[in-house]
Short mmCIF file of C-alpha atoms in Angstrom, two decimals:
data_model
loop_
_atom_site.label_atom_id
_atom_site.label_comp_id
_atom_site.label_asym_id
_atom_site.label_seq_id
_atom_site.Cartn_x
_atom_site.Cartn_y
_atom_site.Cartn_z
CA MET Q 9 81.71 61.49 17.72
CA ASN Q 10 84.02 60.04 15.32
CA LEU Q 11 87.32 62.00 14.82
CA ILE Q 12 89.82 60.87 12.17
CA ASN Q 13 93.38 62.02 11.76
CA ALA Q 14 93.86 61.52 8.04
CA ASP Q 15 93.81 63.22 4.63
CA CYS Q 16 90.07 63.92 3.98
CA LEU Q 17 89.82 62.54 0.45
CA GLU Q 18 91.30 59.16 1.56
CA ALA Q 19 89.10 59.10 4.73
CA MET Q 20 85.85 59.94 2.93
CA LYS Q 21 86.18 56.80 0.71
CA ASP Q 22 85.12 54.82 3.85
CA ILE Q 23 82.04 56.95 4.50
CA PRO Q 24 78.82 55.54 2.94
CA ASP Q 25 76.60 57.50 0.60
CA GLY Q 26 74.09 59.85 2.39
CA SER Q 27 75.21 58.86 5.84
CA VAL Q 28 75.47 62.38 7.21
CA ASP Q 29 72.78 65.05 7.57
CA ILE Q 30 74.79 68.26 6.82
CA THR Q 31 78.34 69.12 6.10
CA ILE Q 32 79.95 72.41 7.44
CA THR Q 33 83.50 73.18 6.55
CA SER Q 34 86.05 75.87 5.87
CA PRO Q 35 89.06 74.67 3.88
CA PRO Q 36 92.72 76.06 3.93
CA TYR Q 37 92.46 79.25 1.75
CA ASN Q 38 95.63 78.70 -0.22
CA LEU Q 39 97.07 82.05 1.03
CA ALA Q 40 100.74 81.00 0.68
CA LYS Q 41 101.35 82.36 4.23
CA ARG Q 42 104.34 80.22 4.79
CA ALA Q 43 106.02 81.86 1.70
CA SER Q 44 105.12 85.32 2.88
CA GLY Q 45 107.77 87.60 4.35
CA GLY Q 46 105.37 90.19 5.72
CA GLY Q 47 102.51 90.69 8.04
CA ASN Q 48 102.03 88.26 10.84
CA SER Q 49 102.96 85.17 8.85
CA LYS Q 50 106.13 84.55 11.09
CA THR Q 51 104.07 84.61 14.36
CA SER Q 52 100.50 83.36 14.25
CA TYR Q 53 101.16 81.28 11.23
CA ALA Q 54 104.39 79.80 12.31
CA GLY Q 55 104.38 75.93 12.00
CA TRP Q 56 101.20 76.09 9.99
CA TYR Q 57 100.79 73.25 7.37
CA PRO Q 58 101.78 74.43 3.78
CA ASP Q 59 98.97 76.50 2.16
CA GLU Q 60 100.70 77.37 -1.13
CA MET Q 61 99.38 75.04 -3.90
CA PRO Q 62 99.38 76.24 -7.48
CA GLU Q 63 95.95 77.70 -7.77
CA VAL Q 64 94.71 75.53 -10.62
CA GLU Q 65 95.57 72.32 -8.56
CA TYR Q 66 94.06 73.84 -5.34
CA GLN Q 67 90.67 74.60 -7.08
CA GLU Q 68 90.63 71.07 -8.59
CA TRP Q 69 91.39 69.62 -5.18
CA GLN Q 70 88.62 71.65 -3.52
CA GLN Q 71 86.09 70.42 -6.19
CA LYS Q 72 87.00 66.82 -5.59
CA VAL Q 73 86.40 67.30 -1.89
CA LEU Q 74 83.03 69.04 -2.52
CA SER Q 75 82.00 66.14 -4.77
CA GLU Q 76 82.76 63.61 -2.06
CA CYS Q 77 80.95 65.85 0.59
CA LEU Q 78 77.84 65.78 -1.54
CA ARG Q 79 78.07 62.03 -2.02
CA ILE Q 80 77.96 61.31 1.68
CA THR Q 81 75.47 64.16 2.73
CA LYS Q 82 71.74 63.82 2.72
CA GLY Q 83 71.11 67.53 2.87
CA SER Q 84 73.24 70.60 2.23
CA VAL Q 85 76.99 71.19 2.28
CA PHE Q 86 77.85 74.60 3.87
CA TYR Q 87 81.26 75.77 2.34
CA ASN Q 88 82.94 78.78 3.74
CA HIS Q 89 85.59 80.63 1.63
CA ARG Q 90 86.75 84.14 0.83
CA VAL Q 91 87.72 86.38 -2.05
CA ARG Q 92 91.59 86.39 -2.48
CA TYR Q 93 93.45 89.13 -4.51
CA ALA Q 94 96.13 87.56 -6.62
CA TRP Q 95 98.57 90.30 -7.35
CA HIS Q 96 101.74 89.00 -5.63
CA SER Q 97 104.44 86.82 -7.14
CA ARG Q 98 103.72 83.96 -4.79
CA ASN Q 99 100.55 82.99 -6.85
CA LYS Q 100 101.71 80.89 -9.71
CA HIS Q 101 98.47 80.91 -11.64
CA ARG Q 102 96.82 84.20 -11.75
CA THR Q 103 93.40 85.00 -13.25
CA PRO Q 104 92.87 87.76 -15.82
CA SER Q 105 90.77 89.74 -13.27
CA ASN Q 106 93.52 89.50 -10.70
CA ILE Q 107 91.21 87.88 -8.23
CA TYR Q 108 90.44 84.46 -6.92
CA HIS Q 109 86.75 84.24 -6.02
CA PRO Q 110 85.12 81.29 -4.26
CA TRP Q 111 82.62 81.12 -7.15
CA ASP Q 112 85.45 79.66 -9.30
CA ILE Q 113 85.33 76.78 -7.06
CA VAL Q 114 81.65 76.29 -6.45
CA SER Q 115 80.04 77.39 -9.74
CA ALA Q 116 79.57 73.88 -11.08
CA PHE Q 117 77.69 72.67 -8.00
CA PRO Q 118 73.87 72.96 -7.25
CA ILE Q 119 73.99 76.22 -5.10
CA TRP Q 120 70.91 76.48 -2.76
CA SER Q 121 71.83 79.77 -1.24
CA GLU Q 122 74.57 82.12 -0.62
CA ILE Q 123 75.35 83.76 2.80
CA ILE Q 124 77.55 86.80 3.26
CA TRP Q 125 79.51 86.58 6.50
CA PHE Q 126 80.18 90.13 7.66
CA ARG Q 127 83.18 89.82 10.09
CA ARG Q 128 82.74 93.43 11.66
CA GLY Q 129 86.39 93.88 10.88
CA CYS Q 130 88.82 93.65 7.94
CA THR Q 131 91.38 91.13 6.81
CA GLY Q 132 94.61 91.68 4.78
CA HIS Q 133 96.42 94.81 3.75
CA ALA Q 134 94.61 97.45 1.76
CA ASN Q 135 97.27 97.71 -0.97
CA ARG Q 136 95.14 100.54 -2.53
CA ARG Q 137 92.00 98.54 -2.25
CA PHE Q 138 89.06 98.58 0.20
CA ARG Q 139 89.88 96.14 3.01
CA ILE Q 140 87.95 92.93 2.97
CA ALA Q 141 85.43 92.57 5.65
CA ASP Q 142 83.31 89.62 4.50
CA GLU Q 143 83.50 85.97 3.53
CA ARG Q 144 81.11 83.70 1.73
CA ILE Q 145 79.22 80.68 2.85
CA TYR Q 146 77.74 78.59 -0.03
CA GLN Q 147 74.89 76.18 0.83
CA ILE Q 148 75.36 73.47 -1.83
CA GLY Q 149 72.41 71.04 -2.43
CA LYS Q 150 68.83 71.07 -1.36
CA PRO Q 151 68.25 70.48 2.37
CA HIS Q 152 66.34 67.51 3.54
CA PHE Q 153 65.39 69.28 6.82
CA PHE Q 154 64.56 72.84 7.54
CA LYS Q 155 63.44 74.74 10.77
CA ASP Q 156 62.98 78.57 10.22
CA ASN Q 157 65.04 80.24 12.82
CA GLY Q 158 64.72 83.71 11.20
CA PHE Q 159 68.29 84.04 9.99
CA LEU Q 160 68.93 86.35 7.08
CA SER Q 161 71.42 85.94 4.21
CA VAL Q 162 73.89 88.34 5.85
CA TRP Q 163 75.44 87.17 9.04
CA GLU Q 164 77.18 89.67 11.38
CA ILE Q 165 79.46 87.52 13.54
CA VAL Q 166 82.86 88.47 14.96
CA PRO Q 167 85.65 85.92 14.15
CA ASP Q 168 86.92 83.63 16.78
CA ARG Q 169 90.24 84.75 18.45
CA ASN Q 170 91.50 81.20 19.00
CA ASP Q 171 95.20 81.49 19.30
CA LYS Q 172 95.67 77.80 18.59
CA HIS Q 173 94.55 78.10 15.10
CA PRO Q 174 94.83 81.20 12.79
CA CYS Q 175 91.52 80.73 10.96
CA SER Q 176 89.15 79.04 13.46
CA PHE Q 177 85.32 79.31 13.02
CA PRO Q 178 83.30 81.39 15.30
CA LEU Q 179 81.03 78.93 17.17
CA GLU Q 180 77.89 80.84 16.14
CA LEU Q 181 78.73 80.07 12.44
CA PRO Q 182 78.23 76.35 12.44
CA SER Q 183 75.59 76.50 15.15
CA ARG Q 184 73.27 78.50 12.92
CA CYS Q 185 73.62 75.90 10.12
CA ILE Q 186 73.05 73.03 12.53
CA LYS Q 187 69.93 74.51 14.29
CA THR Q 188 68.35 75.33 10.90
CA PHE Q 189 69.16 72.39 8.68
CA CYS Q 190 70.14 69.34 10.93
CA PRO Q 191 67.44 67.44 12.88
CA LEU Q 192 67.95 66.73 16.44
CA GLY Q 193 70.18 63.62 16.86
CA GLY Q 194 71.34 64.03 13.24
CA THR Q 195 75.01 63.81 12.05
CA VAL Q 196 77.25 66.81 11.15
CA PHE Q 197 80.34 66.35 9.08
CA ASP Q 198 83.55 68.44 8.69
CA PRO Q 199 86.37 67.26 6.32
CA PHE Q 200 88.70 70.13 7.42
CA MET Q 201 88.07 70.04 11.26
CA GLY Q 202 90.95 72.26 12.25
CA SER Q 203 90.67 73.04 15.95
CA GLY Q 204 87.18 71.39 16.18
CA THR Q 205 84.68 74.28 16.33
CA THR Q 206 82.07 72.52 14.11
CA GLY Q 207 82.39 69.45 16.43
CA VAL Q 208 81.95 71.59 19.59
CA ALA Q 209 78.72 73.13 18.12
CA ALA Q 210 77.43 69.69 17.15
CA LYS Q 211 77.98 68.28 20.56
CA ASN Q 212 76.38 71.47 22.25
CA LEU Q 213 73.31 71.06 20.12
CA ASP Q 214 72.93 67.28 20.66
CA ARG Q 215 74.00 66.20 17.17
CA ASN Q 216 76.47 63.46 16.24
CA PHE Q 217 79.79 64.50 14.44
CA ILE Q 218 82.30 63.09 12.03
CA GLY Q 219 85.42 65.23 11.67
CA ILE Q 220 88.58 64.77 9.69
CA GLU Q 221 91.82 66.63 10.17
CA MET Q 222 95.13 65.67 8.62
CA ASP Q 223 97.42 67.82 10.88
CA ALA Q 224 98.30 65.90 14.03
CA GLU Q 225 98.66 68.97 16.28
CA TYR Q 226 95.28 70.47 15.25
CA PHE Q 227 93.76 67.00 15.61
CA LYS Q 228 94.84 66.76 19.30
CA ILE Q 229 93.44 70.39 20.03
CA ALA Q 230 90.13 69.35 18.29
CA GLN Q 231 89.94 66.20 20.35
CA LYS Q 232 90.49 68.00 23.60
CA ARG Q 233 87.98 70.86 22.72
CA ILE Q 234 85.12 68.42 21.72
CA GLU Q 235 85.78 66.25 24.76
CA ASN Q 236 85.49 69.25 27.02
CA ALA Q 237 82.35 70.57 25.32
#
């Protein structure tokens, strides 16, 4: 296990081309929670790192990260994101359709498959819209390993209720990617490690893991969780 407390773009410069088997990650969603005056932003998001970049800069940043992930990954990059409505004043760069879709970030990359993650519950306020009950996982790049585990393109998985991180992965999500697309003893990478769920899944399934997290507190949590796995 190689855990790195740093900015992911800087740290990835030192990782050789094609040195990991798969990448599994979920970035900060740029939800501007710290700027929000409502909902649960003052409780579960208290102390969270700033997540309020101008949207144009955010998307450019994400595309740079994905390009680096593809450089260092032999097989596929699994990228989890969600649809975000952009009606409120905190969003500095709105789109004409009033929505930010993950496709805006990934459309220029070689998409191998798209997975709908049905969360069995909703996120956000309705605000006269149907509540969001799904997220997207894009498999970018052709896999170099495949084991048919019978998984479909819609995954019904309940989100993790990890009170140490407001947006942590459910363990089953990275586990499915690893079981299907990473050989035994292979290496899994996550540039936005958060509380370390992808690392826990890798360790549980006898794979190596490289994880990067820039927030010092989340990095400590991830270290402890992976060590205890």
